[in-house]
GROMACS .gro file of C-alpha atoms in nm:
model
  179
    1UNK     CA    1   4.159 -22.640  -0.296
    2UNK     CA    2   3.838 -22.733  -0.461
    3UNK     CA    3   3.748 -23.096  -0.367
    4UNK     CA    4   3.871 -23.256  -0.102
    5UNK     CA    5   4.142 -23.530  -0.138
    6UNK     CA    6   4.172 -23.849  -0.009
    7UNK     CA    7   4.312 -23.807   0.285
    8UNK     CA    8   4.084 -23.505   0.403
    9UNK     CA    9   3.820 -23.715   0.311
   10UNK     CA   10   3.915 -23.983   0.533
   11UNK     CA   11   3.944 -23.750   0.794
   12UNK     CA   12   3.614 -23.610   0.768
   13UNK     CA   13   3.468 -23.974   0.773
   14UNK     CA   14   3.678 -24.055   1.062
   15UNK     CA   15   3.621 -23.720   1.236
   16UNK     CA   16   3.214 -23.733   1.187
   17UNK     CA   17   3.235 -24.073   1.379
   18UNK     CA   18   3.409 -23.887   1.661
   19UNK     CA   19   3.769 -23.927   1.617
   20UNK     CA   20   3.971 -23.668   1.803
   21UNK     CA   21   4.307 -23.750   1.632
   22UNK     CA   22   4.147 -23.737   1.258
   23UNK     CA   23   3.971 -23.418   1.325
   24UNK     CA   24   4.332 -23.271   1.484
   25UNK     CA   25   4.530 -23.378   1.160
   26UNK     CA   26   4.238 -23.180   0.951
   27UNK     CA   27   4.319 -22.859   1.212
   28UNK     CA   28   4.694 -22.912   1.126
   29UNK     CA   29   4.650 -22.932   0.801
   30UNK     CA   30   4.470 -22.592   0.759
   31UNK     CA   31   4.501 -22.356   1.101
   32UNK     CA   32   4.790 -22.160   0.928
   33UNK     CA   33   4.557 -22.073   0.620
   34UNK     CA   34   4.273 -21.997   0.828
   35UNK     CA   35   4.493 -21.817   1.043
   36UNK     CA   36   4.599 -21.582   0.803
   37UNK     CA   37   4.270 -21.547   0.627
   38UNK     CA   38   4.090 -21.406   0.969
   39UNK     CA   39   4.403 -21.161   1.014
   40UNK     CA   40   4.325 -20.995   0.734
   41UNK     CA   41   3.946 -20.932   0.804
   42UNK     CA   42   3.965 -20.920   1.212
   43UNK     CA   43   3.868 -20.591   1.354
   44UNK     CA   44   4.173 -20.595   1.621
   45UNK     CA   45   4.451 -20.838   1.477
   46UNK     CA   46   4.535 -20.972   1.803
   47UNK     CA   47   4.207 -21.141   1.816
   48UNK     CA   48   4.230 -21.330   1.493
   49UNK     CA   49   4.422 -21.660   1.638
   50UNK     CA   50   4.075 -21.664   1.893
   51UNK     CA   51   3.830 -21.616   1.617
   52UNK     CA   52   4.045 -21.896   1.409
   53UNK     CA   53   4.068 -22.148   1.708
   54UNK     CA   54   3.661 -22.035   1.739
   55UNK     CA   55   3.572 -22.170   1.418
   56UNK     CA   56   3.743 -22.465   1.430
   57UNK     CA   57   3.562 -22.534   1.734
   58UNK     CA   58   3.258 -22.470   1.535
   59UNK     CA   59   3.330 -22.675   1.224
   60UNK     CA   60   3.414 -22.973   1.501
   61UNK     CA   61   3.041 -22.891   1.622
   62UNK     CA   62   2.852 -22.846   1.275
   63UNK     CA   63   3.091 -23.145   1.071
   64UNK     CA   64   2.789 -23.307   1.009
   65UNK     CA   65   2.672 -23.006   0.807
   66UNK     CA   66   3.017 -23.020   0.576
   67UNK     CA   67   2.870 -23.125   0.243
   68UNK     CA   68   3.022 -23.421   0.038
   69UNK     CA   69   3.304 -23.303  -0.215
   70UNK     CA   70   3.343 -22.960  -0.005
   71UNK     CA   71   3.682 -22.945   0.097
   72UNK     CA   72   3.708 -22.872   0.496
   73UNK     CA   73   3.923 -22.530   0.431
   74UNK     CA   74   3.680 -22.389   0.287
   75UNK     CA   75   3.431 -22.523   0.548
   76UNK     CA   76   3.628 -22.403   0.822
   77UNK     CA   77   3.746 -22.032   0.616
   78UNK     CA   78   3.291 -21.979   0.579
   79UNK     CA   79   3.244 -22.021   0.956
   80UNK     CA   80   3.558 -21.814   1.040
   81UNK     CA   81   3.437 -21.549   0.825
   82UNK     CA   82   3.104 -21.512   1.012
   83UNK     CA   83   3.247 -21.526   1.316
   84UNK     CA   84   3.497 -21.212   1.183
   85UNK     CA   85   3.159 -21.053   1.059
   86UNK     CA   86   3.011 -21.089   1.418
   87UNK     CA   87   3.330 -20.966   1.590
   88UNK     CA   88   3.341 -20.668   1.364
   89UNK     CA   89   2.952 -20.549   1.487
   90UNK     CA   90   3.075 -20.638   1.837
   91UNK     CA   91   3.384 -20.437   1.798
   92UNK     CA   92   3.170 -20.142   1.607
   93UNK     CA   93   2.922 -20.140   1.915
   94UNK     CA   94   3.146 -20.130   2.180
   95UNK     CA   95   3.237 -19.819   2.329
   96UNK     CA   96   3.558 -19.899   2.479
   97UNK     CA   97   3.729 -20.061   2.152
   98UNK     CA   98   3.567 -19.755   1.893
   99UNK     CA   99   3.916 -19.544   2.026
  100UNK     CA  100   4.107 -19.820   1.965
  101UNK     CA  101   3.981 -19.865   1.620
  102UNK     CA  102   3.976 -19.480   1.559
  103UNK     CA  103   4.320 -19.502   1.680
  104UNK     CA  104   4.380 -19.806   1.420
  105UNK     CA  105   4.242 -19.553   1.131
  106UNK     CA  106   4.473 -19.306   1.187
  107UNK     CA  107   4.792 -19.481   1.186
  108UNK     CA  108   4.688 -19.626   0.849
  109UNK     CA  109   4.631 -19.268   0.683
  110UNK     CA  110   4.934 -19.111   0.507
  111UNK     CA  111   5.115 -18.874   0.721
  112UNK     CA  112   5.264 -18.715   0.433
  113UNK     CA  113   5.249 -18.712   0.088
  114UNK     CA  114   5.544 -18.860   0.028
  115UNK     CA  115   5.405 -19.210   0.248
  116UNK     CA  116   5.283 -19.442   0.055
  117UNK     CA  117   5.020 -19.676   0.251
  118UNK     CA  118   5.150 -20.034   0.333
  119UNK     CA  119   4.984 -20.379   0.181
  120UNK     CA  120   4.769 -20.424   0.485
  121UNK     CA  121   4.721 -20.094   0.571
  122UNK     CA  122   4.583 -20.059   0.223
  123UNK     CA  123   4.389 -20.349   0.276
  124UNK     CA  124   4.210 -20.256   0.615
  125UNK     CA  125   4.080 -19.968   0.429
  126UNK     CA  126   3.893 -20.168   0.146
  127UNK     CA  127   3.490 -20.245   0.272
  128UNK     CA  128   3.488 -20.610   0.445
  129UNK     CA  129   3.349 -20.778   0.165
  130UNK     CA  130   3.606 -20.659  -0.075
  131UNK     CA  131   3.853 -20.681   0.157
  132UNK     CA  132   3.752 -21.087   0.216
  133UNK     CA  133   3.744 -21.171  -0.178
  134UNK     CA  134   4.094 -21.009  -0.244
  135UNK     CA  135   4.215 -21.201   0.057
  136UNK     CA  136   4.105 -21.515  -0.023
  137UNK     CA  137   4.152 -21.495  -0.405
  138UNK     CA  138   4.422 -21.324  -0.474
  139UNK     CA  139   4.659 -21.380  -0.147
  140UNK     CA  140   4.541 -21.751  -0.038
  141UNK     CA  141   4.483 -21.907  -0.400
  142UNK     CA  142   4.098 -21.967  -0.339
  143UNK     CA  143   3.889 -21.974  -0.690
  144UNK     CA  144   3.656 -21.729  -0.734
  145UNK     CA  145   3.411 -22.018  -0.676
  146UNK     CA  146   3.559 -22.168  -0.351
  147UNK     CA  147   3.547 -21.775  -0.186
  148UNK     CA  148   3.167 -21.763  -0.344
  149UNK     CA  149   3.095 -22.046  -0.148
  150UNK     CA  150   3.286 -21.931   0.175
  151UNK     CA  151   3.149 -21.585   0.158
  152UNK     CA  152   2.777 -21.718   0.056
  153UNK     CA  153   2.809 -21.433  -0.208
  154UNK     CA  154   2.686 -21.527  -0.570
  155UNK     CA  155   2.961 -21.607  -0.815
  156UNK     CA  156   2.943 -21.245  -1.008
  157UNK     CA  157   2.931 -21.038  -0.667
  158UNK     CA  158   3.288 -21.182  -0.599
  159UNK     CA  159   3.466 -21.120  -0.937
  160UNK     CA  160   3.278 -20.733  -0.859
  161UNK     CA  161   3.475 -20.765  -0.561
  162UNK     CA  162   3.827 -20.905  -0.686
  163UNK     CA  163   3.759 -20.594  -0.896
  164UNK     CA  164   3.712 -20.293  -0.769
  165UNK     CA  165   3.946 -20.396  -0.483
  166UNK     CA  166   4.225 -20.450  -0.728
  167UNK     CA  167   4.156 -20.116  -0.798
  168UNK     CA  168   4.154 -19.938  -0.510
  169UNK     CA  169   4.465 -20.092  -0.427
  170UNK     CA  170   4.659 -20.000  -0.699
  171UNK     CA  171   4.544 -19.629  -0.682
  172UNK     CA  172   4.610 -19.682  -0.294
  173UNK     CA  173   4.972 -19.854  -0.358
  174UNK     CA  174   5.038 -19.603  -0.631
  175UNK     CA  175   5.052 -19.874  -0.929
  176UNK     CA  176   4.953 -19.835  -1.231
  177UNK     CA  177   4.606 -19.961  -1.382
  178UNK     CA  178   4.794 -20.167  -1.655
  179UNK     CA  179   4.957 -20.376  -1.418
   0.00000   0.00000   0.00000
């Protein structure tokens, strides 16, 4: 996922000299990765396909800002992740949605002891950040490098985060430290 192949690369070129068709073969390629990436950090689930289809609209605006070597997922998986960030402090702010989300919380508690918490239910509760490096590391196959750059977190912050998420999943999920 590091470097881009051949092919991507080709579509880059041919998409920065304003080919429609090259740039939808790079959306094709990666829409159900980002996809899945933004559901995991989107304040209201339903909204992740938007913010997804939002940041490939961006990376079609900012392509010529897509260094050399980068590969265009995690281009595209940076800009969706701000744009996640942004809906978040929209969401937070807004009066209307804070029952929704309080409404979100609640269902993701245990109702009983005997409950355990589900994978994204335990997820939802880990801080953003956290919540982002597990996501991209550990459930979409990013390096620790690829999500540094993505996140535009140092290297050391996102192994931190891999981490003590890991953690508070397992003591969330109930599994044992040694596994």
């Amino acid at each position: 996922m590091g470097d881009c192949n051949g092919h991507e690369a080709q579509w880059i070129r041919q998409a920065r000299e304003g080919s429609d068709s090259a740039f939808s073969r790079l959306v094709a390629e990666h829409q159900q990765a980002v996809r899945a990436f933004v559901r995991r950090l989107a304040a209201v689930p339903d909204d992740a396909d938007d913010l997804a289809q939002e940041a490939f609209v961006t990376a079609w605006a900012n392509l010529h800002k897509l260094r050399d070597g980068v590969a265009f997922r995690t281009f595209v998986c940076g800009i969706a992740y701000r744009k996640a960030l942004n809906d978040r402090r929209r969401f937070n702010r807004a009066g209307t949605r804070e029952t929704a989300w309080f409404g979100l919380q609640a269902q993701s508690r245990l109702s009983t002891v005997d409950e355990k918490l589900t994978v994204q239910a335990a997820l939802a509760s880990l801080p953003l950040d956290q919540r982002a490096a597990i996501s991209l590391c550990v459930a979409s196959d990013y390096s620790h490098a690829e999500a540094a750059e993505i996140l535009s977190l140092p290297l050391g912050t996102i192994k931190s985060h891999i981490l003590k998420g890991r953690a508070k999943l397992n003591a969330l999920l109930g599994v044992p430290d040694d596994q």
